[in-house]
Coordinates of C-alpha atoms and ligand atoms in Angstrom, one line a residue:
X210 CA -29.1 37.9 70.9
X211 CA -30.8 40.6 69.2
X212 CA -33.6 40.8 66.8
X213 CA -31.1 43.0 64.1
X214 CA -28.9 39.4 64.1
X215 CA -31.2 37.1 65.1
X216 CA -30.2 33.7 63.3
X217 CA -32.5 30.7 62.3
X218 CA -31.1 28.9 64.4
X219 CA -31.4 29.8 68.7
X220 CA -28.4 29.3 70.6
X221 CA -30.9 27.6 73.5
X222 CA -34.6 26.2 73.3
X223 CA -34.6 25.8 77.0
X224 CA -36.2 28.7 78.2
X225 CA -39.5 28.4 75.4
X226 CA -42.2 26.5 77.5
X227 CA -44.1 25.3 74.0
X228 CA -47.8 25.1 73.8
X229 CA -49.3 21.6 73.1
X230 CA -45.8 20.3 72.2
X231 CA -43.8 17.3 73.9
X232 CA -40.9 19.7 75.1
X233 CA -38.8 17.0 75.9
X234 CA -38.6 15.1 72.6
X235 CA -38.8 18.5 70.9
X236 CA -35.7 20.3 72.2
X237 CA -33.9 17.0 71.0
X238 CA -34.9 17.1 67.6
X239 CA -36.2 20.3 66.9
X240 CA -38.6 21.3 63.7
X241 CA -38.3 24.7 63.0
X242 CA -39.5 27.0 60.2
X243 CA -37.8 29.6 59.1
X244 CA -39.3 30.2 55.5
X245 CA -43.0 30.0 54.4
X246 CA -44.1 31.3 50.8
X247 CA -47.1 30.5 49.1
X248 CA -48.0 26.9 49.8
X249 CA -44.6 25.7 50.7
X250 CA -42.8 26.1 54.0
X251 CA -39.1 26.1 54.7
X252 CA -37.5 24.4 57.8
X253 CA -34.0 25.2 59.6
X254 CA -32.3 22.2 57.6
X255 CA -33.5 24.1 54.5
X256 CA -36.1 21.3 53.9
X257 CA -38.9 22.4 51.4
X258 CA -42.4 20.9 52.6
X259 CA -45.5 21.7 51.3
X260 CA -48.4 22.6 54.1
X261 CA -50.8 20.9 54.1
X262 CA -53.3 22.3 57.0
X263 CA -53.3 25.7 56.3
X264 CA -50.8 26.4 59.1
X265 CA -53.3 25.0 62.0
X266 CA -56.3 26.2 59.1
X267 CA -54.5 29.8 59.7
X268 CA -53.6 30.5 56.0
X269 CA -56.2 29.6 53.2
X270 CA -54.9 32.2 51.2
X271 CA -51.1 31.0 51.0
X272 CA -48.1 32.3 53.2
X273 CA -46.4 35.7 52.4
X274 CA -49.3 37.7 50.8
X275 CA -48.5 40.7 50.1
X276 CA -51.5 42.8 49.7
X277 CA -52.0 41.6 54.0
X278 CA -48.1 42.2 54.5
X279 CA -48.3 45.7 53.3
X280 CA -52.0 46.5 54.5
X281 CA -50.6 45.8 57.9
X282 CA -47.4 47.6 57.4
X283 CA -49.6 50.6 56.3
X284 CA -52.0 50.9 59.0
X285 CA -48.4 50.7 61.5
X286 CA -47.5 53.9 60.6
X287 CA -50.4 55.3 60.6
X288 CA -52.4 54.4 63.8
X289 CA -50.7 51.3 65.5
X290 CA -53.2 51.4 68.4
X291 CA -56.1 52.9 69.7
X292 CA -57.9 52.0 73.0
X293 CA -61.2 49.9 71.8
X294 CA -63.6 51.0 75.3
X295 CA -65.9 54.0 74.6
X296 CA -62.8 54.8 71.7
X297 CA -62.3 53.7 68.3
X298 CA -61.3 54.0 65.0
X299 CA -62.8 53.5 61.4
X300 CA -61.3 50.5 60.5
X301 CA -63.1 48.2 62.7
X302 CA -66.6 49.2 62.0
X303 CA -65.5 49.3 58.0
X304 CA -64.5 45.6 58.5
X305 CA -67.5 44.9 60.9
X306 CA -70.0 45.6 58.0
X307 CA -68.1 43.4 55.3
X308 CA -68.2 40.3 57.7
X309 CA -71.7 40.7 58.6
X310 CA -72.1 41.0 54.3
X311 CA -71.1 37.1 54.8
X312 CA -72.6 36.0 57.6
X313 CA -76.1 34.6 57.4
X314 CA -78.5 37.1 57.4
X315 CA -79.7 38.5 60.5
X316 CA -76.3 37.8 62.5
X317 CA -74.5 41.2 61.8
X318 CA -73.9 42.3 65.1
X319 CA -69.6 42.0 65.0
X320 CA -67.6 41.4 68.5
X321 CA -64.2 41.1 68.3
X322 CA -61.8 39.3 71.0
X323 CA -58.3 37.9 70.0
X324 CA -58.5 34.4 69.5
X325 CA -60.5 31.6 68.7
X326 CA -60.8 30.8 72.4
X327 CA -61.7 34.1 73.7
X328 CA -64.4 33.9 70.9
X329 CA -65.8 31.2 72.5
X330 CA -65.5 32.5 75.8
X331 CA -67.6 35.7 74.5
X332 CA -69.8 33.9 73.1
X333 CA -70.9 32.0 76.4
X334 CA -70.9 34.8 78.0
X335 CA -73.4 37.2 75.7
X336 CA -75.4 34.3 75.9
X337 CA -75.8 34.8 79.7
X338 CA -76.0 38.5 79.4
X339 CA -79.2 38.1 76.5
X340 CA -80.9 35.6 78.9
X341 CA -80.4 37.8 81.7
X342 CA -81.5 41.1 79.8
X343 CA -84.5 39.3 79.1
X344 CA -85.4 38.7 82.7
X345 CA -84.3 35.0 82.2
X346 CA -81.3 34.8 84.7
X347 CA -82.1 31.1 86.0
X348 CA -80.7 29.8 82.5
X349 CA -77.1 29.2 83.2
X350 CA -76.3 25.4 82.3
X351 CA -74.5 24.8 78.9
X352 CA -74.3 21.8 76.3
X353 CA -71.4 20.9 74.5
X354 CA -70.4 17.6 73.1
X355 CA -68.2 15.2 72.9
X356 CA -65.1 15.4 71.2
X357 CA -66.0 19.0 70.8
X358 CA -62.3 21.9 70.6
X359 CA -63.3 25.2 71.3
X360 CA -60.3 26.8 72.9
X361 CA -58.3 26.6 76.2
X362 CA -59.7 29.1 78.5
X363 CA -61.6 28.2 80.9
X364 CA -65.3 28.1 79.6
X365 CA -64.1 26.7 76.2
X366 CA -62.4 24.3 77.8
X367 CA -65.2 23.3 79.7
X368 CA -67.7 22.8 76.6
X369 CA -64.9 20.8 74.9
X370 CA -65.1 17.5 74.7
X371 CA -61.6 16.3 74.6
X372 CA -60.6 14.7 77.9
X373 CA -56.9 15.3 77.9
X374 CA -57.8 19.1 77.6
X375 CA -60.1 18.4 80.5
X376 CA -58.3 16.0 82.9
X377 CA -55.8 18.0 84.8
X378 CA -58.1 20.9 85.2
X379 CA -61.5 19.7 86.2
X380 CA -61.4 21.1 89.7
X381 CA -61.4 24.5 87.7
X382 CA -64.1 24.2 84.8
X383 CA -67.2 25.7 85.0
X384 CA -70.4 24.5 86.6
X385 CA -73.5 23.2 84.8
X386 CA -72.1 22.1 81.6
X387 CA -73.5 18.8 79.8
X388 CA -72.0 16.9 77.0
X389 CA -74.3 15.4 74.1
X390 CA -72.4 12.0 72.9
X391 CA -70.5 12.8 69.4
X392 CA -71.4 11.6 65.5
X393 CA -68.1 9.5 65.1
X394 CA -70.1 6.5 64.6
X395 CA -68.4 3.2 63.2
X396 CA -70.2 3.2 60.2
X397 CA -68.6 7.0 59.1
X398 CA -65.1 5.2 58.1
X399 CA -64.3 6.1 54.8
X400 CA -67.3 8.1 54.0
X401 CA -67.2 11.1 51.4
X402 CA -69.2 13.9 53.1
X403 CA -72.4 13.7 54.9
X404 CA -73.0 10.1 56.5
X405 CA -76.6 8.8 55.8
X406 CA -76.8 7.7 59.3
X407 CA -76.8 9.1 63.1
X408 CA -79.6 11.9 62.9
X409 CA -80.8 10.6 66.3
X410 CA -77.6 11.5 67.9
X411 CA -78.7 15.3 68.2
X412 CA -81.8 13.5 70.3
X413 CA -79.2 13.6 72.7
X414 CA -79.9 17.4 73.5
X415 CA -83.8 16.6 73.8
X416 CA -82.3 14.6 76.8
X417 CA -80.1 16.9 78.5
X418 CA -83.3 19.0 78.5
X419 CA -85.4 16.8 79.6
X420 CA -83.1 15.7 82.6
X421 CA -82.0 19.4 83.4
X422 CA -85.1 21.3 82.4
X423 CA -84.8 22.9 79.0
X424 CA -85.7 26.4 80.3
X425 CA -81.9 26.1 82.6
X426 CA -80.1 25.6 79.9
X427 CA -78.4 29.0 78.2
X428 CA -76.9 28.1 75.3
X429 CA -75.9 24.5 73.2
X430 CA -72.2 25.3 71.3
X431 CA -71.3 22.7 68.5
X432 CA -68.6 22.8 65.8
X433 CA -70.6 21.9 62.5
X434 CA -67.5 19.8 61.1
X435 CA -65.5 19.0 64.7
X436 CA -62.0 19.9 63.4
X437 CA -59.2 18.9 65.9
X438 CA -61.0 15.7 66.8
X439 CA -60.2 14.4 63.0
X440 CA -63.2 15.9 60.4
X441 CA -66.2 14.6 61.9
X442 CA -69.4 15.5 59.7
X443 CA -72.6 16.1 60.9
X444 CA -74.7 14.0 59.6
X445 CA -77.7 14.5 57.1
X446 CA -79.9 16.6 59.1
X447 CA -78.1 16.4 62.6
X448 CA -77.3 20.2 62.8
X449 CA -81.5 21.0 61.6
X450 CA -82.3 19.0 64.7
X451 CA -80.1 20.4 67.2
X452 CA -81.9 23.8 66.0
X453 CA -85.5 22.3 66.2
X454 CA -84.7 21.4 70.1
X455 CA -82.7 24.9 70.7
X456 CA -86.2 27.0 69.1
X457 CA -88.4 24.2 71.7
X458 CA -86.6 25.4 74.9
X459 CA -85.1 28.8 73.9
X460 CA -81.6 27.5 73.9
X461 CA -79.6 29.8 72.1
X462 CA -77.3 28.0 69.1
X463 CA -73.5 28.7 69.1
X464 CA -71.8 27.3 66.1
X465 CA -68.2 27.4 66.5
X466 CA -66.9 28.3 62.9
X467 CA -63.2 29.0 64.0
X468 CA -61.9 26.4 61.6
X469 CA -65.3 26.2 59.0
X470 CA -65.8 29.9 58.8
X471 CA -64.2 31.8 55.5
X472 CA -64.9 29.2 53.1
X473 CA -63.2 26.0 54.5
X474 CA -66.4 23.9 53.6
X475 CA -66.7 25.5 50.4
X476 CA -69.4 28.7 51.4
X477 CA -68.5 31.7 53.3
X478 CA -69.4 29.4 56.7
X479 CA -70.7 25.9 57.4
X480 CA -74.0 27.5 58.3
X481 CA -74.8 28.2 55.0
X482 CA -73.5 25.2 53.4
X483 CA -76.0 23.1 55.5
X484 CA -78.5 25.2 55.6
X485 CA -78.8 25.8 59.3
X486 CA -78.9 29.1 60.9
X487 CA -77.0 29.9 64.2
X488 CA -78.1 32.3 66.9
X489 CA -73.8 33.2 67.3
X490 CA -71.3 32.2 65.7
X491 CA -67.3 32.6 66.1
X492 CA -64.4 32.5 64.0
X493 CA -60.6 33.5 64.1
X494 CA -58.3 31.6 62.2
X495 CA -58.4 33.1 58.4
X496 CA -60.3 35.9 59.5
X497 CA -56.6 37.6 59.2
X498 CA -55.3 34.3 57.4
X499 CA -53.4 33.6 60.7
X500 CA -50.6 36.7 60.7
X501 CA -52.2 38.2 63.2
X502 CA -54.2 37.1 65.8
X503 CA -57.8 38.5 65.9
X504 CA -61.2 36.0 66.9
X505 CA -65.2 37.3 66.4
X506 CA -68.3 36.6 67.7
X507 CA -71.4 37.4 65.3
X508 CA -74.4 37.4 66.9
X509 CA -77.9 37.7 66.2
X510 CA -79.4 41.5 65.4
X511 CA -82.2 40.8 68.3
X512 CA -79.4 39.3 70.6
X513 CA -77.1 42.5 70.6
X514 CA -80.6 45.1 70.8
X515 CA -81.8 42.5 73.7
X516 CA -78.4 43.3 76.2
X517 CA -78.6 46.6 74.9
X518 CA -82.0 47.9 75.4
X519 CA -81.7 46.3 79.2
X520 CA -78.8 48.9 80.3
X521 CA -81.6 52.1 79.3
X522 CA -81.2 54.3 82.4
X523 CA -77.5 53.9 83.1
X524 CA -75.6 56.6 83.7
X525 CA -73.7 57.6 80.1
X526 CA -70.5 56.1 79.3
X527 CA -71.6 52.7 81.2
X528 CA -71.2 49.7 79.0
X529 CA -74.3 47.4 78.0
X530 CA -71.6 44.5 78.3
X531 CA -69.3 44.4 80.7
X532 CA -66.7 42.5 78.4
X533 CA -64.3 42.7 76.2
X534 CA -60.1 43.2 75.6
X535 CA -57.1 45.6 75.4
X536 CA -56.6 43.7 72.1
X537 CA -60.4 43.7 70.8
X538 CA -60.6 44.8 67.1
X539 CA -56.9 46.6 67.2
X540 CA -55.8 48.7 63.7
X541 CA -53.0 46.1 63.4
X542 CA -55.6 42.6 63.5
X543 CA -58.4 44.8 61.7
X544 CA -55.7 46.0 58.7
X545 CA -54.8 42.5 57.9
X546 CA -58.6 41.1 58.3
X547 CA -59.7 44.1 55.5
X548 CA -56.8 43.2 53.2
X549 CA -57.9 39.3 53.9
X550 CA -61.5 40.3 52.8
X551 CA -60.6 42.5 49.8
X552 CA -58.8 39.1 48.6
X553 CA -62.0 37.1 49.2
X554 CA -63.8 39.3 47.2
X555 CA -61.3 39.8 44.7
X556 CA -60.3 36.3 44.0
X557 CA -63.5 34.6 44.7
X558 CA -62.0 32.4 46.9
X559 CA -64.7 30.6 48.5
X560 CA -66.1 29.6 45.0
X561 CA -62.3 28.7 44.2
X562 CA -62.7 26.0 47.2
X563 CA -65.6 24.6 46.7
X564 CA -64.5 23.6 42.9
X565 CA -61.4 22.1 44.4
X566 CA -62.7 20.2 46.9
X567 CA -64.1 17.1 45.0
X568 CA -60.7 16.8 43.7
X569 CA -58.9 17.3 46.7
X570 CA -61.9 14.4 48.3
X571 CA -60.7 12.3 45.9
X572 CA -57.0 12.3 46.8
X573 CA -57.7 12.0 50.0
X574 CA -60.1 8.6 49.9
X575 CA -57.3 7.3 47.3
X576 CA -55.0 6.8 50.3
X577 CA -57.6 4.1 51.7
X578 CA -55.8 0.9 50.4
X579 CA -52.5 2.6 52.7
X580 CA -52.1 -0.7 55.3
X581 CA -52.4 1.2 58.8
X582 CA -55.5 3.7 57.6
X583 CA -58.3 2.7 59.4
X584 CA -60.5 5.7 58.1
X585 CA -60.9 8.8 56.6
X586 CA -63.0 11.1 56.5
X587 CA -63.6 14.3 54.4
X588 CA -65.5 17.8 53.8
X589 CA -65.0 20.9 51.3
X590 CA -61.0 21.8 51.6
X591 CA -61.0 19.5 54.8
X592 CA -60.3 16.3 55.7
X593 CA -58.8 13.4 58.0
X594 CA -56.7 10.6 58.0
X595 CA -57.4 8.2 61.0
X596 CA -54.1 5.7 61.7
X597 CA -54.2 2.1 63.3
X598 CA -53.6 2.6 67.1
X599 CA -50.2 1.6 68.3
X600 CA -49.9 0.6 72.0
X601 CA -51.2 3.9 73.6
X602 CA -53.3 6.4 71.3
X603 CA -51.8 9.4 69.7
X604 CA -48.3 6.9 68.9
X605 CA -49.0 6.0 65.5
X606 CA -50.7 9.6 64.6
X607 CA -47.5 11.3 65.5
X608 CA -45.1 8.7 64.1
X609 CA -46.7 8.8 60.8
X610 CA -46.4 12.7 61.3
X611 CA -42.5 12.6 61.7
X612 CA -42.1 10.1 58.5
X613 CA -44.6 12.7 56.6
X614 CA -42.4 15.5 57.9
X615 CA -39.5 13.6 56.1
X616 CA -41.2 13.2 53.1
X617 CA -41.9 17.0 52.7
X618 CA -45.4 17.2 53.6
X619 CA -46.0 19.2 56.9
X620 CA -50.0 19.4 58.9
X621 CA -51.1 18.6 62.4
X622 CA -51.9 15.2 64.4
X623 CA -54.6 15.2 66.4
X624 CA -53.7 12.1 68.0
X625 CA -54.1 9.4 65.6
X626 CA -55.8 11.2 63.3
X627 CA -54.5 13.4 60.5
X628 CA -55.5 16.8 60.2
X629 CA -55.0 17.6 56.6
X630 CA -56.4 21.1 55.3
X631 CA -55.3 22.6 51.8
X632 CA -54.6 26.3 51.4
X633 CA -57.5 27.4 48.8
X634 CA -54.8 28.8 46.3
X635 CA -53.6 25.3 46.1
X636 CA -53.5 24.3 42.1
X637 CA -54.3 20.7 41.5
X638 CA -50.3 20.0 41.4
X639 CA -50.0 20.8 44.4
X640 CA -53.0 18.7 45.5
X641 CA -51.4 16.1 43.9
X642 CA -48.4 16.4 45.9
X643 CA -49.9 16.9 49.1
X644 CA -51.4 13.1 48.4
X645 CA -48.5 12.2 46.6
X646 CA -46.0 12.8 49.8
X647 CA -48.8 11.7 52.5
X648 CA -48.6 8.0 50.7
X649 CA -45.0 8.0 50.7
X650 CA -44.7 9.0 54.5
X651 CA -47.9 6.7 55.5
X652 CA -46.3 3.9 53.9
X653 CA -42.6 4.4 55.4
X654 CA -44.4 4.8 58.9
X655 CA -45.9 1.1 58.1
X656 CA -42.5 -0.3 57.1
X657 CA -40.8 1.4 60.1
Ligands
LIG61 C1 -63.3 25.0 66.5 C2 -62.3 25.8 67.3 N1 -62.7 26.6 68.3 C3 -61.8 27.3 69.0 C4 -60.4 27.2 68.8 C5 -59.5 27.9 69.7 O1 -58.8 28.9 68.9 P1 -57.5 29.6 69.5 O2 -56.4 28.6 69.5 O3 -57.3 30.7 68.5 O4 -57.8 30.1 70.8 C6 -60.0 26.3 67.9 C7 -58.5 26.1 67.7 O5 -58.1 25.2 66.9 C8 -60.9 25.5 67.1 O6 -60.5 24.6 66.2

């Protein structure tokens, strides 16, 4: 069929492999959208639900803005692509110097790849490339942890910490990577923010140094809030010891703010709200609030001068880094991340977050008496819903997704946890009904 008369509804769904999807049970009962405005999504029964993560923490700002819709639009007519290797255009250094205005200070140096994974995989890799430039070329192990997401490429999948990402493809992961144990400690269940308790679980990096030698290892890569594993919060000063061990042995820190960068802890990036400061950090996600794809890595001032000042004596036009992609920084990605920002700016939305996230905490932790919650857990404009486990895990998580489906409230299971993630333009009604509809589907999965 063509585009011009495209319908909602596709005359196959054999031919789409899905990502992350059971295929089978899918194609048999299909959930499609075809409609999403503002914080309410329409699906190809006509079903009204309201979104509740964001759209994968994609869209703080709401569905269908305009102001991104037309900046995009715009820059189509006008440029729609330009090569980004020894070429550019203005855009992307305009939006490079209003992202490193929110970044912590010192970490202005703006790479862009296309995703949050290829982030990631930058990230690792400038972190070789400093080490290296500095004459340092023997540090090549990496530290991740446990229950850690940072993409599906290769070297993010490696310093993830999810074994189903892992399983099928360990013969191809890269070599040298350790994993520090994670912070979902039995005594976190249905704690409001930062537990009291498991500092001592960073000490697990002072270990991975000591048995690999802290001078091997390049770089340690943490999410400050681990999103996809279910909102696990660092604990009180967990993230200011990881950086006490890094500064030790001169292991660079990698925070991976794909889903707490742009204000989804209530600051700018989860760095700042804890007070911890990052060597890199990535993002992707709301950087364009999700309608078109575009990751970044922000590095360190000394970091980017480091791999640069090493390449002196090459001939001209030889890049400092050999890295980067056809899609890096294009007009289209750039155009909507500018529009994103102006909107940021404009409608102090970070601010706006932070004031509704105690109320948005609180409906959340109300849905503790629901029978099958075993825990939840809960930061800024994030949070998640952990569900008894049924038989195998990930059952119960995605029953109690269908059943919330039904009852007009749409997010992500990560398997038996619930991802829930407010836009920040949500009003408290709609809070309201986010928590309103997650205790009506909860407690019909419990009858069922
Ligand atoms: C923390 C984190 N890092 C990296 C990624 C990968 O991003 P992408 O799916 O855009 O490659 C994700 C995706 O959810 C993420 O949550």
């Amino acid at each position: 069929m063509s585009s011009s008369n495209r319908t909602n509804i596709p005359n196959s769904l054999n031919e789409h492999w899905m990502p992350f999807t059971d295929n089978k049970n899918f194609k048999k009962n299909p959930r499609l959208i075809t409609d999403a405005k503002g914080v309410y999504l329409t699906n190809h029964e006509g079903k009204k639900m309201i979104d509740a993560s964001s759209g994968l923490f994609c869209n703080p700002l709401g569905h269908g803005r305009r102001e991104i819709t037309e900046a995009v639009s715009k820059q189509l007519d006008k440029l729609d692509y330009c090569q980004p290797f020894n070429q550019g255009f203005g855009g992307s250094f305009e939006l490079a110097t209003r992202i490193a205005k929110k970044t912590p200070e010192g970490i202005n140096r703006i790479f862009y790849t296309i995703c949050g994974s290829t982030a990631v995989e930058t990230a690792i890799k400038i972190a070789i490339a400093y080490h290296r430039a500095k004459g340092d070329s023997k540090r090549f192990r990496f530290v991740g942890r446990e229950r850690g997401y940072h993409g599906m490429n290769i070297g993010a999948t490696t310093v993830g910490g999810m074994i189903n990402n892992v399983k099928t493809f360990a013969s191809v992961l890269m070599p040298g990577v350790q994993h520090m144990r994670h912070t979902h400690l039995p005594e976190h269940k249905f704690v409001k923010g930062q537990p009291e308790t498991g500092v001592e679980m960073a000490e697990d990096l002072e270990r991975i140094a000591m048995n690999f030698g802290g001078e091997n290892i390049a770089a340690c890569i943490v999410e400050p809030i681990a999103g996809s594993t279910g909102t696990l919060i660092p604990p009180k000063g967990y993230l200011k010891r990881l950086r006490e061990i890094c500064d030790k042995h001169g292991i660079l820190l990698i925070f991976d703010e794909v889903i707490t960068g742009w204000g989804r802890t209530g600051s700018a990036f989860a760095s700042q709200e804890f007070g911890v400061k990052p060597d890199l950090m990535t993002m992707a996600k709301a950087t364009t609030n999700g309608v078109v794809p575009m990751g970044v890595v922000a590095v360190k001032e000394e970091i980017y001068d480091t791999v640069l000042d090493s390449s002196s004596g090459a001939p001209d036009g030889t890049p400092e880094l050999f890295h980067g992609y056809t899609y890096s920084g294009i007009p289209v990605a750039v155009a909507a991340a500018l529009a994103v920002q102006d909107i940021f700016d404009k409608e102090d939305i970070f601010k706006r977050a932070k004031e509704m996230s105690p109320y948005f905490q609180d409906g959340l932790h109300s849905l503790k008496d629901l029978k099958e919650v075993v825990s939840i857990r809960g930061y800024g404009m994030m949070g998640g819903i952990e569900m008894k486990m049924k038989d195998k895990p990930g059952k119960s998580g995605f029953q109690t997704f269908k059943h919330c489906y039904d009852a007009g409230v749409n997010f992500k299971n990560t398997g038996d946890t619930l991802i829930i993630a407010p836009q920040f333009i949500c009003e408290k009604k709609h809070i309201d009904e986010i928590i309103e509809k997650l205790r009506t589907g909860i407690s019909n999965y419990s009858k069922s």
